[in-house]
mmCIF file of C-alpha atoms in Angstrom:
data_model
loop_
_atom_site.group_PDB
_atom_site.id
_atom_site.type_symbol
_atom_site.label_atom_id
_atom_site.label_comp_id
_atom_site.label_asym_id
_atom_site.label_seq_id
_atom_site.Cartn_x
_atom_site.Cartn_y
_atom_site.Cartn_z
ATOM 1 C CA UNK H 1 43.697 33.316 -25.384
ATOM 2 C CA UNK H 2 44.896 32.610 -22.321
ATOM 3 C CA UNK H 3 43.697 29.185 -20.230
ATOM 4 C CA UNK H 4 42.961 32.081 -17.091
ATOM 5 C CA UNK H 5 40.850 34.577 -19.773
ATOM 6 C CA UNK H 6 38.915 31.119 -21.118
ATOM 7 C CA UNK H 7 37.895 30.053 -17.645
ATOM 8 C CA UNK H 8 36.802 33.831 -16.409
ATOM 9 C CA UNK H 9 34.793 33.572 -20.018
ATOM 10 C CA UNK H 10 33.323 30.360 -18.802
ATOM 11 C CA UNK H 11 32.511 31.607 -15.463
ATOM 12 C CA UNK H 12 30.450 34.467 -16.985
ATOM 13 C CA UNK H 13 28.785 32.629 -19.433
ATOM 14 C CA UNK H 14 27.684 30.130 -16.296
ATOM 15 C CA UNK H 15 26.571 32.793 -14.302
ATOM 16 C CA UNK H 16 24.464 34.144 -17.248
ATOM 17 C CA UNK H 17 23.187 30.570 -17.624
ATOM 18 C CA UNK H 18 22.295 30.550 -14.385
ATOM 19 C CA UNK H 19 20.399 34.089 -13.667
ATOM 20 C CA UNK H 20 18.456 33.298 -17.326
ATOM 21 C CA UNK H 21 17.207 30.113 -15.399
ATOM 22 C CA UNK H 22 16.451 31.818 -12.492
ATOM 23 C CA UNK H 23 14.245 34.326 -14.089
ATOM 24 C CA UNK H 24 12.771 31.956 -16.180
ATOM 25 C CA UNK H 25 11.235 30.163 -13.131
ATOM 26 C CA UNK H 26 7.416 30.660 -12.745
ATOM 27 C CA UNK H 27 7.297 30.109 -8.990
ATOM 28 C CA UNK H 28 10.794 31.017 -6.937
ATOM 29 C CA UNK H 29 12.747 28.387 -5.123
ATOM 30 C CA UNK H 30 11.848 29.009 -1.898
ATOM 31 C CA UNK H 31 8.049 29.234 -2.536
ATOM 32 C CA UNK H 32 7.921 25.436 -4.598
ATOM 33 C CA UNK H 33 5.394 23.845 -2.881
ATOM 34 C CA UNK H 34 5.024 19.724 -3.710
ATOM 35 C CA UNK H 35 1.246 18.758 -4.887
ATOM 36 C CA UNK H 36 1.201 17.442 -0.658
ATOM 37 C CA UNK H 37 1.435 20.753 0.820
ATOM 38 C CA UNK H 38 -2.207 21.355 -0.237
ATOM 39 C CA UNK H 39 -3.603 17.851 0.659
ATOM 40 C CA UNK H 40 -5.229 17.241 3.706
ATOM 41 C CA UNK H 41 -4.069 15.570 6.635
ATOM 42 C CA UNK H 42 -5.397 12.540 6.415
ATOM 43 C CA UNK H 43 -4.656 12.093 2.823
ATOM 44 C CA UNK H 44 -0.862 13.082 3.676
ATOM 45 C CA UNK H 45 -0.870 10.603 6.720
ATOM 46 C CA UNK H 46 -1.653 8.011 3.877
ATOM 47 C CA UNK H 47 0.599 8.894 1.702
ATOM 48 C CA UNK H 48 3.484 8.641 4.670
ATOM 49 C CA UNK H 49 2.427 5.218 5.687
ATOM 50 C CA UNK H 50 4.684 3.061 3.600
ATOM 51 C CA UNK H 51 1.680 0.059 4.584
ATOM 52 C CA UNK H 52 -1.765 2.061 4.231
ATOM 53 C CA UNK H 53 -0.671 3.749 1.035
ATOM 54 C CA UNK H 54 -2.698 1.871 -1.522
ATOM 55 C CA UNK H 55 -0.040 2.967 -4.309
ATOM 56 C CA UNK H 56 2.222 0.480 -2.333
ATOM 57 C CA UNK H 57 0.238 -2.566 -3.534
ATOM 58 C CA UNK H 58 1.465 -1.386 -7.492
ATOM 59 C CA UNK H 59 4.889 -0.939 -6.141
ATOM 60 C CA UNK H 60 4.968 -4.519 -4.160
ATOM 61 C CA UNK H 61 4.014 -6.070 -7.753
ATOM 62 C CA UNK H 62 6.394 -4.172 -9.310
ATOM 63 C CA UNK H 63 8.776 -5.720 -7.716
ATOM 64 C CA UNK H 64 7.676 -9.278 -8.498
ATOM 65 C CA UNK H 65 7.307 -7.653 -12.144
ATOM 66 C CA UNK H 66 10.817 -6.422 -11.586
ATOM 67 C CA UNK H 67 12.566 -10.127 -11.253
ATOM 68 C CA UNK H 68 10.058 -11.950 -13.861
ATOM 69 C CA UNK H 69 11.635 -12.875 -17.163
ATOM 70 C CA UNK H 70 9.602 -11.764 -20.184
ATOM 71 C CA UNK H 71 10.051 -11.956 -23.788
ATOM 72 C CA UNK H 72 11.835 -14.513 -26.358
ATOM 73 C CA UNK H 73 15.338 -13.487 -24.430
ATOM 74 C CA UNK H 74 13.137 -14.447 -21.584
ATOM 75 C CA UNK H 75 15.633 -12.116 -19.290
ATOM 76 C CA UNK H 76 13.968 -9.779 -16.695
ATOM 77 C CA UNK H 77 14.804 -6.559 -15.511
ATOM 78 C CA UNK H 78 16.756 -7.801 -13.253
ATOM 79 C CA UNK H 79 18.894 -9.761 -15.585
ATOM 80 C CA UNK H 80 20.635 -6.742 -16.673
ATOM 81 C CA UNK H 81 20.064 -3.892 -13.499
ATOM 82 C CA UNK H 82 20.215 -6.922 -10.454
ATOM 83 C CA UNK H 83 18.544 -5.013 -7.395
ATOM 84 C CA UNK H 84 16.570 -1.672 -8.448
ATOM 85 C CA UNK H 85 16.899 -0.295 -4.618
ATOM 86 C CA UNK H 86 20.638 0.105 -5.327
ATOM 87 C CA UNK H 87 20.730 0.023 -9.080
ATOM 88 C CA UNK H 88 17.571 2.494 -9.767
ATOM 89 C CA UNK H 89 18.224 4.535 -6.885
ATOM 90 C CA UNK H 90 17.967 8.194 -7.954
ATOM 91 C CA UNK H 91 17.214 7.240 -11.474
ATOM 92 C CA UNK H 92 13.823 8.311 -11.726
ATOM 93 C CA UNK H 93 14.393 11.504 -10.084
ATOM 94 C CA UNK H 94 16.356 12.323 -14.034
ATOM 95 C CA UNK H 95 13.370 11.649 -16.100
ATOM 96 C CA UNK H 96 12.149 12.397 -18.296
ATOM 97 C CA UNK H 97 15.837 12.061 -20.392
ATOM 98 C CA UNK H 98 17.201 11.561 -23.667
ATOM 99 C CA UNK H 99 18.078 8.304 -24.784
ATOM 100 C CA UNK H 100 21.447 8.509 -26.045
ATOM 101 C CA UNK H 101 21.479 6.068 -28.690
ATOM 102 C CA UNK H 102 17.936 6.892 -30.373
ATOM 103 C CA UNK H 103 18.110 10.463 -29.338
ATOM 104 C CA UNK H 104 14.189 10.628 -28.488
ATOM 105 C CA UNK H 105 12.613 12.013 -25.053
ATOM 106 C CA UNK H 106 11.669 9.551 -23.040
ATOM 107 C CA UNK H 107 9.373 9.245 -19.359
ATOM 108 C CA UNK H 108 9.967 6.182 -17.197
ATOM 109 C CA UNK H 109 7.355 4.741 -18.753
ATOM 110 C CA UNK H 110 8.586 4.944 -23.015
ATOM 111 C CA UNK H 111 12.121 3.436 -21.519
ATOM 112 C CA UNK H 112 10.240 0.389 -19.766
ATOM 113 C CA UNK H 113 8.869 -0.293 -22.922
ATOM 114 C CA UNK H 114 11.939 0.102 -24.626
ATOM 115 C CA UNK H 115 13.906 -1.977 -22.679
ATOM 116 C CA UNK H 116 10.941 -4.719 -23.769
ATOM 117 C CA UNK H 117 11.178 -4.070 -27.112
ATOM 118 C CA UNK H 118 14.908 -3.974 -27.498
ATOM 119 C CA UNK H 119 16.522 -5.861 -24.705
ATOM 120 C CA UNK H 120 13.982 -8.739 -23.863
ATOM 121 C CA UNK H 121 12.362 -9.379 -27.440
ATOM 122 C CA UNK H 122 8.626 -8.537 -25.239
ATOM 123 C CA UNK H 123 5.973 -6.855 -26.797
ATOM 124 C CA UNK H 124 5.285 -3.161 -25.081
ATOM 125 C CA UNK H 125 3.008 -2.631 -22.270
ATOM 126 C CA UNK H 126 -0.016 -1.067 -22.747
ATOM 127 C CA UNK H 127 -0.643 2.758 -20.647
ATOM 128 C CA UNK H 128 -2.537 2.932 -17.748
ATOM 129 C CA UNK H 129 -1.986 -1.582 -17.614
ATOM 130 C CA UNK H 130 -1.731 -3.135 -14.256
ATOM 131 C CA UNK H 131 1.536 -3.844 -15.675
ATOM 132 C CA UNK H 132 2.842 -0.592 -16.565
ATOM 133 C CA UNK H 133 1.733 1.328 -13.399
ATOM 134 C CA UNK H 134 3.444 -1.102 -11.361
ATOM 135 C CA UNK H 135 6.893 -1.258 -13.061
ATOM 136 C CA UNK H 136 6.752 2.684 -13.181
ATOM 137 C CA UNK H 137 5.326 2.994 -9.258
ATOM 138 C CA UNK H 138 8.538 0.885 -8.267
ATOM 139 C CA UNK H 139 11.249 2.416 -10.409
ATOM 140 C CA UNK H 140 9.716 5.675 -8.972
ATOM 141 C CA UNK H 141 9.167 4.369 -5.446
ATOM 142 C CA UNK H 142 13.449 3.883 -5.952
ATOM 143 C CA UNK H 143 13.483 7.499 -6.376
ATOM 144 C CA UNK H 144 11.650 8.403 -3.259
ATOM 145 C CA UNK H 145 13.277 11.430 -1.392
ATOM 146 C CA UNK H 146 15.998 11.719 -4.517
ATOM 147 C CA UNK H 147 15.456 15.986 -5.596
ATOM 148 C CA UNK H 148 14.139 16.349 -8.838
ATOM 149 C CA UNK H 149 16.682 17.330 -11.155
ATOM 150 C CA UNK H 150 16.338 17.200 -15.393
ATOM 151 C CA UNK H 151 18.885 17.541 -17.741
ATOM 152 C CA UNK H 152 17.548 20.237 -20.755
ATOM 153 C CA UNK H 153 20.579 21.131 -22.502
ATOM 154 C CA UNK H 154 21.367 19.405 -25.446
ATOM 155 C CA UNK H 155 18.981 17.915 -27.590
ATOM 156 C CA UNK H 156 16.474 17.838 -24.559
ATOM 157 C CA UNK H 157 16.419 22.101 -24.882
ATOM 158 C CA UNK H 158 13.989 21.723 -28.079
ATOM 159 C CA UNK H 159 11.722 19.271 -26.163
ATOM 160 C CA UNK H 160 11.674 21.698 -23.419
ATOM 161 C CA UNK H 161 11.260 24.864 -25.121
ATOM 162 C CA UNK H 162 7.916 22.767 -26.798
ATOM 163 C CA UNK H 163 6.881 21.727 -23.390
ATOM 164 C CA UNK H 164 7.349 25.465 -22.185
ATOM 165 C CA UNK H 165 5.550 26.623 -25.016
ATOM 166 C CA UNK H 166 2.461 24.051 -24.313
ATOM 167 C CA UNK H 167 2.316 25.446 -20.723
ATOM 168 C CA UNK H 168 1.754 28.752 -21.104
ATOM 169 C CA UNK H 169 -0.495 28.657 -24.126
ATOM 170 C CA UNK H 170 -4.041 28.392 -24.045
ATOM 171 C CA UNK H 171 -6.005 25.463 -24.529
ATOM 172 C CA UNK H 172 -9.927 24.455 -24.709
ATOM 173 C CA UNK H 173 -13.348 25.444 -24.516
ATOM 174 C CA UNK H 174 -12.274 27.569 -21.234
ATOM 175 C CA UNK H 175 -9.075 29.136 -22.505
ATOM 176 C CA UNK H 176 -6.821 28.815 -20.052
ATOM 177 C CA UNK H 177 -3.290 28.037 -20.120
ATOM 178 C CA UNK H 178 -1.462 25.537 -17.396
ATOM 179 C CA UNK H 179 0.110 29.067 -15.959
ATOM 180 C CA UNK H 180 -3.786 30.547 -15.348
ATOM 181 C CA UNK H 181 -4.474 28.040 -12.262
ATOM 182 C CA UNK H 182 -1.089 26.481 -11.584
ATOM 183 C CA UNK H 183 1.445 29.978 -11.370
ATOM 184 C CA UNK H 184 -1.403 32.564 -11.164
ATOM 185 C CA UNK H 185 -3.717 30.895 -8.649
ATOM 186 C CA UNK H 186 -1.903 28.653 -6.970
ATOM 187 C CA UNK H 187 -3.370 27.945 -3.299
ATOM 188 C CA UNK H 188 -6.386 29.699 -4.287
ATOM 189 C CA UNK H 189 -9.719 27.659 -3.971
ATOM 190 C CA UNK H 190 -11.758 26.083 -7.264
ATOM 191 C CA UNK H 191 -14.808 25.188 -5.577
ATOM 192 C CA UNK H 192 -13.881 22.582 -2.975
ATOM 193 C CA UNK H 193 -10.455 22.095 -4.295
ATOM 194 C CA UNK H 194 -7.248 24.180 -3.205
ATOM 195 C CA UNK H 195 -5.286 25.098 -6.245
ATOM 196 C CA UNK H 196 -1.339 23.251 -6.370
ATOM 197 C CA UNK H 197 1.184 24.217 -8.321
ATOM 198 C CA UNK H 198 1.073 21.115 -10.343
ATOM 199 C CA UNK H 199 4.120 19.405 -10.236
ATOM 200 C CA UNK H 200 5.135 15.923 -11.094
ATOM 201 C CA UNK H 201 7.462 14.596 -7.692
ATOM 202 C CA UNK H 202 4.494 12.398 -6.948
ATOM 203 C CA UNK H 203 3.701 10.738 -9.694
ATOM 204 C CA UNK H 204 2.361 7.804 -10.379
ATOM 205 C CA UNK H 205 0.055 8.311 -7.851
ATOM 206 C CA UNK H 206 -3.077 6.636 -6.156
ATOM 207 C CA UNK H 207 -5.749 9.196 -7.385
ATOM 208 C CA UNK H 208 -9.094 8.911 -4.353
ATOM 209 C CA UNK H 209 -11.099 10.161 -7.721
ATOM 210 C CA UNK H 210 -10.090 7.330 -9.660
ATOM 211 C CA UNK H 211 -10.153 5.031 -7.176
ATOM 212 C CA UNK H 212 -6.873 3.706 -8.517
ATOM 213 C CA UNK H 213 -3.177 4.118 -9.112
ATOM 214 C CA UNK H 214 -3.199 6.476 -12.475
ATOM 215 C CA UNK H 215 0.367 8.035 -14.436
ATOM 216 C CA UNK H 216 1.587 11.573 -14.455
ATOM 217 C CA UNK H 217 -0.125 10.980 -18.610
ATOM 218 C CA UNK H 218 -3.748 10.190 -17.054
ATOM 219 C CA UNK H 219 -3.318 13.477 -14.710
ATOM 220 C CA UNK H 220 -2.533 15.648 -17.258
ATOM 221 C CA UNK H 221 -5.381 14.439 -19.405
ATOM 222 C CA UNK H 222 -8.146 15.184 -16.650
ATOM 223 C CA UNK H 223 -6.307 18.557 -16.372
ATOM 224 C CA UNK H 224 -7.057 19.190 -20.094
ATOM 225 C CA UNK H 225 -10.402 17.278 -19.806
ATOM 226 C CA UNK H 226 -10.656 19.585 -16.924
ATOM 227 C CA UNK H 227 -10.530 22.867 -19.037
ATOM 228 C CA UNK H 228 -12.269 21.654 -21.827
ATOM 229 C CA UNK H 229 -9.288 21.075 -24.257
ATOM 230 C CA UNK H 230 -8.809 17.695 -26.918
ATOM 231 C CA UNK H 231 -6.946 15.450 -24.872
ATOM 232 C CA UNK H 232 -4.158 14.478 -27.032
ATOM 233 C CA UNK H 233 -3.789 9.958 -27.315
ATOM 234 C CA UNK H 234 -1.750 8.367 -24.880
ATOM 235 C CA UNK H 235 2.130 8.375 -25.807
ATOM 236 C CA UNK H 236 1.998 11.575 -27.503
ATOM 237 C CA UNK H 237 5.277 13.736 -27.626
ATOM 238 C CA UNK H 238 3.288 16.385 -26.728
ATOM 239 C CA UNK H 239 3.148 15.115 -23.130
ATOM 240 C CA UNK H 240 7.049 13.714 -22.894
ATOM 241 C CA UNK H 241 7.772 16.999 -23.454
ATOM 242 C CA UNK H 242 5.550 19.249 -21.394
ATOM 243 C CA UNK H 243 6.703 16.324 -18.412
ATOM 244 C CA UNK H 244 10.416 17.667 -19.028
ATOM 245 C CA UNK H 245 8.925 21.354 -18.585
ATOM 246 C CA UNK H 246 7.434 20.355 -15.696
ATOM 247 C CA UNK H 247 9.982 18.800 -13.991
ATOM 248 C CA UNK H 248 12.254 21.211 -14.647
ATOM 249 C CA UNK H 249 9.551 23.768 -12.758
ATOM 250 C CA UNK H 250 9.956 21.236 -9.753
ATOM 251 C CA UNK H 251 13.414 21.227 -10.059
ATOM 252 C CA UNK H 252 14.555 20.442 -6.470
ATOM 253 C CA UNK H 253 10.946 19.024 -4.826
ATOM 254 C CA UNK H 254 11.804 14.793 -3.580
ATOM 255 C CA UNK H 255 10.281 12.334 -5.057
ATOM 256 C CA UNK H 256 7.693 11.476 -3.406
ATOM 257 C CA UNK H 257 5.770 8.219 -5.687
ATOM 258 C CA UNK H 258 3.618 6.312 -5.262
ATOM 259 C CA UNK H 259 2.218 9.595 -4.177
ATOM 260 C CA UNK H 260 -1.678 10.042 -3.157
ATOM 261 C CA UNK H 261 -3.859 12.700 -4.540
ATOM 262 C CA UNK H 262 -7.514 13.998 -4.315
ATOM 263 C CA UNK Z 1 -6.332 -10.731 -5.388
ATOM 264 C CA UNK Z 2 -3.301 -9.068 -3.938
ATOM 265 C CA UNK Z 3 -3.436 -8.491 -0.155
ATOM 266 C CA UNK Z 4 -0.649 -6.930 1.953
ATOM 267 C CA UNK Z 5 -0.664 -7.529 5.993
ATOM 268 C CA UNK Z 6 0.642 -6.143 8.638
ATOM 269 C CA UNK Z 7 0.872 -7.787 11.769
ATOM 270 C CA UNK Z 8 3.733 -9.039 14.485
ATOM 271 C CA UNK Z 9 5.690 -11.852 13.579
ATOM 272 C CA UNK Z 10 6.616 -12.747 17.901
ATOM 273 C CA UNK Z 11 4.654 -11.491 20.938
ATOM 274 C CA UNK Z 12 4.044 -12.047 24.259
ATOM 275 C CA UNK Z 13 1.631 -13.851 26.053
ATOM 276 C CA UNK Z 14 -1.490 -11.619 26.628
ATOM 277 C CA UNK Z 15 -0.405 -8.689 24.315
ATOM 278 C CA UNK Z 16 -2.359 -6.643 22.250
ATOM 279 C CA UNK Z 17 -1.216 -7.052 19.027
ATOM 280 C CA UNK Z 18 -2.061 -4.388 16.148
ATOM 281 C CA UNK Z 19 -3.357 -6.486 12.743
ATOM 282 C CA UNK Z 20 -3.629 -3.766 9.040
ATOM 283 C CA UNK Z 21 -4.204 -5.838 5.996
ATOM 284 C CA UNK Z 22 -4.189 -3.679 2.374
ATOM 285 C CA UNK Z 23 -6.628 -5.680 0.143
ATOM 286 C CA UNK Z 24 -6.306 -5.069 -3.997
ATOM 287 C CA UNK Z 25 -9.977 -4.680 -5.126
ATOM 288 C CA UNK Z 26 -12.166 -2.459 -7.235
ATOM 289 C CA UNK Z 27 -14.872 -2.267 -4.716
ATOM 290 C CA UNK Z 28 -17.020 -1.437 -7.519
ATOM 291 C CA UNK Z 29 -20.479 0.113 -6.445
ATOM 292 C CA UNK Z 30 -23.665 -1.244 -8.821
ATOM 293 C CA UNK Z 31 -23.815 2.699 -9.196
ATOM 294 C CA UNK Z 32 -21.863 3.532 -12.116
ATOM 295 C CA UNK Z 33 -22.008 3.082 -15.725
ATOM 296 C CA UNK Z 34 -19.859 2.469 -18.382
ATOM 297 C CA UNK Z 35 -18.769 4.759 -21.075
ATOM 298 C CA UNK Z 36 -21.870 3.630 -23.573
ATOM 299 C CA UNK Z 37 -24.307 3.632 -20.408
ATOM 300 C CA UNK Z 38 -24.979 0.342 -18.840
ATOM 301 C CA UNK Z 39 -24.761 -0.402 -15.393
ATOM 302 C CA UNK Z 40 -21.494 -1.634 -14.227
ATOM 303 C CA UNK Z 41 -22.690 -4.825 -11.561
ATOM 304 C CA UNK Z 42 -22.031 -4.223 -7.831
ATOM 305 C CA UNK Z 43 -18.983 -6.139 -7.296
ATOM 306 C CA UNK Z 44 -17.106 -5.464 -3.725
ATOM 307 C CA UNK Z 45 -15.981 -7.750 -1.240
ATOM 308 C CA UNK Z 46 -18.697 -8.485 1.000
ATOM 309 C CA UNK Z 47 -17.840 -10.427 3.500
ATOM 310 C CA UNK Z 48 -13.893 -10.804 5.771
ATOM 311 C CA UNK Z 49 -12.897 -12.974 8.469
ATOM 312 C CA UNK Z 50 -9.787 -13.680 10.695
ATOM 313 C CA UNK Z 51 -9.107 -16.425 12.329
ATOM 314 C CA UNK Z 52 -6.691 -17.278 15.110
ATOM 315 C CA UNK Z 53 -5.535 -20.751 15.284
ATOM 316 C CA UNK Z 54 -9.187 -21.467 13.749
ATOM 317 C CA UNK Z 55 -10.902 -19.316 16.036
ATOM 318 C CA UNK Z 56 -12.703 -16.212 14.549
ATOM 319 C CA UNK Z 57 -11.461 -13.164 16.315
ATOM 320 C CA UNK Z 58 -12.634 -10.584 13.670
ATOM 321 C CA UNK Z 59 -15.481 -10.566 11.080
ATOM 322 C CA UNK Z 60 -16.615 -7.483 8.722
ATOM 323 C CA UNK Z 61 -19.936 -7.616 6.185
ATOM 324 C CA UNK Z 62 -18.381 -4.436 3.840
ATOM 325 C CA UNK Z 63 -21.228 -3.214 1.192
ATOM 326 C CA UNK Z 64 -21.013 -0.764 -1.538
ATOM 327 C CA UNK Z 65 -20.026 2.753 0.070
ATOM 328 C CA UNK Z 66 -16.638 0.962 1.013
ATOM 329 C CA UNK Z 67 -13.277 2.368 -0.782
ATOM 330 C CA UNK Z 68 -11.720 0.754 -3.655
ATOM 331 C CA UNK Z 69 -8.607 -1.404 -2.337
ATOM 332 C CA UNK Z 70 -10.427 -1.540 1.571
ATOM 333 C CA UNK Z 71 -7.932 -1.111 4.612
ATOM 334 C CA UNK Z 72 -8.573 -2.188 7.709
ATOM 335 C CA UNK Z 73 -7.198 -2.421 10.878
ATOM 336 C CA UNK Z 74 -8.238 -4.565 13.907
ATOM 337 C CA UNK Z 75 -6.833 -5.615 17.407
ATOM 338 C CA UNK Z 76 -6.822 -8.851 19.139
ATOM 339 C CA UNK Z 77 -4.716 -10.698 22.035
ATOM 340 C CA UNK Z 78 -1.953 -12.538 21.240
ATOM 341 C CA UNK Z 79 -3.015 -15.987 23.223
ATOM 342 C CA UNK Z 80 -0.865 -18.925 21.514
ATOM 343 C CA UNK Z 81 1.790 -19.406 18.913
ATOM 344 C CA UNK Z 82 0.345 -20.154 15.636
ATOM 345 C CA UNK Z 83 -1.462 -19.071 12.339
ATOM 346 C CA UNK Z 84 -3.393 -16.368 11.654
ATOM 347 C CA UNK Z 85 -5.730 -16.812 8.687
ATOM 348 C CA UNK Z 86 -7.642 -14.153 6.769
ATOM 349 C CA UNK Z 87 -10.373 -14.999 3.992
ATOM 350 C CA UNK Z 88 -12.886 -12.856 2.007
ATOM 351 C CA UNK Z 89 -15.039 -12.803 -0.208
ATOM 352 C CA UNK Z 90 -16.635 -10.937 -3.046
ATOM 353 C CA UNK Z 91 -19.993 -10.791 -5.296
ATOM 354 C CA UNK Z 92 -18.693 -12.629 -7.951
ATOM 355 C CA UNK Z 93 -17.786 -14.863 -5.791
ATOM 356 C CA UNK Z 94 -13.627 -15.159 -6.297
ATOM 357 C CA UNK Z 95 -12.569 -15.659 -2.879
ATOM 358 C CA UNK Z 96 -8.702 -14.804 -1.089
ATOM 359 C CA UNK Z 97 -6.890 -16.231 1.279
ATOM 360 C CA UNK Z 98 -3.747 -15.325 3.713
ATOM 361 C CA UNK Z 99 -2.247 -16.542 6.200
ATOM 362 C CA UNK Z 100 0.620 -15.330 8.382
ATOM 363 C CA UNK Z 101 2.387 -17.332 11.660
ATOM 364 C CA UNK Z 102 2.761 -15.811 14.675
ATOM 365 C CA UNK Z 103 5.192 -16.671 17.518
ATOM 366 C CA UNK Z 104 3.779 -16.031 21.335
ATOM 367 C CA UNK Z 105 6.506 -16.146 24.156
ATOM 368 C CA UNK Z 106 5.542 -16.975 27.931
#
């Protein structure tokens, strides 16, 4: 074969990549809409004020977090990735991503705790801890503006494929599917609510019904609390992998963490 | 408690200077209950000062009703270089404290 004939195969075989994804999108391109597009104003006025934002508080101890040594190697983050606004810029925008050495899916918050288990001897963080939110809300907060962009090829396409798959099936007393509000009936009204499209560029975000700072885990629990469904334990793959899914659907939308939400 | 503030560090004589302060509390009501039904106790900040150079120029009595993490946002004249001191309170009783310096030209 010729090294001309092997690149024109290539070529094809990119394209076809690419239309496959492209009809494989629930909501087009130019109609993604981030979870602030259906917010009011004064909620989006918070989340724009870098002071008022109350997600900012996590973020401001995550930084403190960020430099404190923990563990028996009693090294901190910062030990091994010095400043997160230059080292972590971006960084969050991949997740969730495939650690290369274990191979397993993991969301900004699995790595934390890996790096604590593996690289500074500490013991793991528990979800939805002070701790947690505020080492994820300023990795994130790195992120802010960054597009969303996943990688699923590899051994991320199973994960995906399973997070696809838990999307669009039914779930719950209600049997509905993610698709039924958040493709169908997005910008629709549920009572007082507006309908989003659900996706995850703002996350973790200061929640007004929680009164607190809550992960992109939490959210996805009240949605299945929300439609009547088992809500799987914290840290279940199930989640890692329908976050992949759904990043990939907001493929493009910034960051926008610590975000604020209804 | 975590606080974050807001405020100019220099000003001049006679300005109106712009004061936000972010304070990290639960604010919680006295109305809600726990997951096996008892009543969680009313704890929110109740009571916020600021004082200028040991003058009070602001005071707020918050209740229940109030916003977890409370933000507020207040005005006064920039008269003297100095320290600006803010101190709350809440039902339990744990009380914060901040202070910031402020620089006032002629």
């Amino acid at each position: 074969m010729s090294p001309g004939s092997a690149a024109a195969r290539f070529l094809v075989a990119a394209l076809a990549c690419t239309a496959a994804q492209a009809q494989e999108r629930g909501i087009p391109l130019d109609r993604l809409k981030s979870g602030s597009a259906f917010l009011g104003a004064d909620l989006r006025d918070l989340q724009a004020d870098d002071f008022a934002n109350p997600g900012m508080l996590w973020v401001e101890r995550g930084g403190k977090l960020w430099r404190e040594p923990a563990g028996k190697s009693a090294r901190s983050c910062a030990s091994c990735h010095q400043d997160a606004e230059t080292s972590m810029r971006g960084v969050a925008a991949r997740y969730p991503k495939i650690d290369p050495a274990s191979g397993k899916l993991l969301n900004l918050e699995s790595r934390i705790n890996l790096c604590r288990a593996e690289r500074m001897g500490a013991e793991a963080l528990r979800h939805e801890s002070e701790e947690l939110l505020a080492l994820t809300a300023y990795l994130a907060r790195q992120s802010r503006g960054a597009p969303i962009g996943v990688d699923i090829g590899g051994v991320a396409r199973a994960h995906f494929e399973s997070g696809r798959a838990f999307y669009y099936r039914r779930h719950g007393q209600l049997n509905l599917s993610c698709a039924h509000c958040h493709e169908a009936n997005w910008g629709r009204r549920l009572f007082a609510e507006t309908v989003t499209q659900g996706h995850p560029n703002a996350w973790p975000a200061y929640r007004m019904e929680w009164q607190t700072l809550g992960s992109l885990e939490r959210r996805l629990r009240a949605c299945l609390s929300g439609i009547r469904a088992e809500m799987l334990p914290y840290g279940s793959p199930e989640y890692r992998d329908l976050e992949l899914f759904l990043a990939w659907r907001a493929q493009g939308l910034p960051v926008e963490a610590p975000g604020v939400r209804r | 408690m975590a606080a974050r503030i807001q405020m100019p560090k220099q000003a001049r004589h006679g300005e109106l200077i712009e004061i936000r302060i972010l304070i990290q509390h639960p604010m919680e009501t006295g109305y809600r209950h726990d997951d096996v039904g008892h009543l969680i106790k009313r704890n929110v900040i109740n009571a916020f000062s600021c004082r200028y150079n040991g003058e009070e120029v602001f005071r707020a009595d918050l209740s229940s009703g109030i916003s977890a993490n409370p933000y507020l946002q207040f005005y006064t004249v920039a008269e003297a270089s100095g320290e600006i001191e803010f101190a709350w309170i809440d039902d339990e009783g744990k009380q914060g404290l901040e202070r910031q310096s402020i620089a006032v030209k002629a």
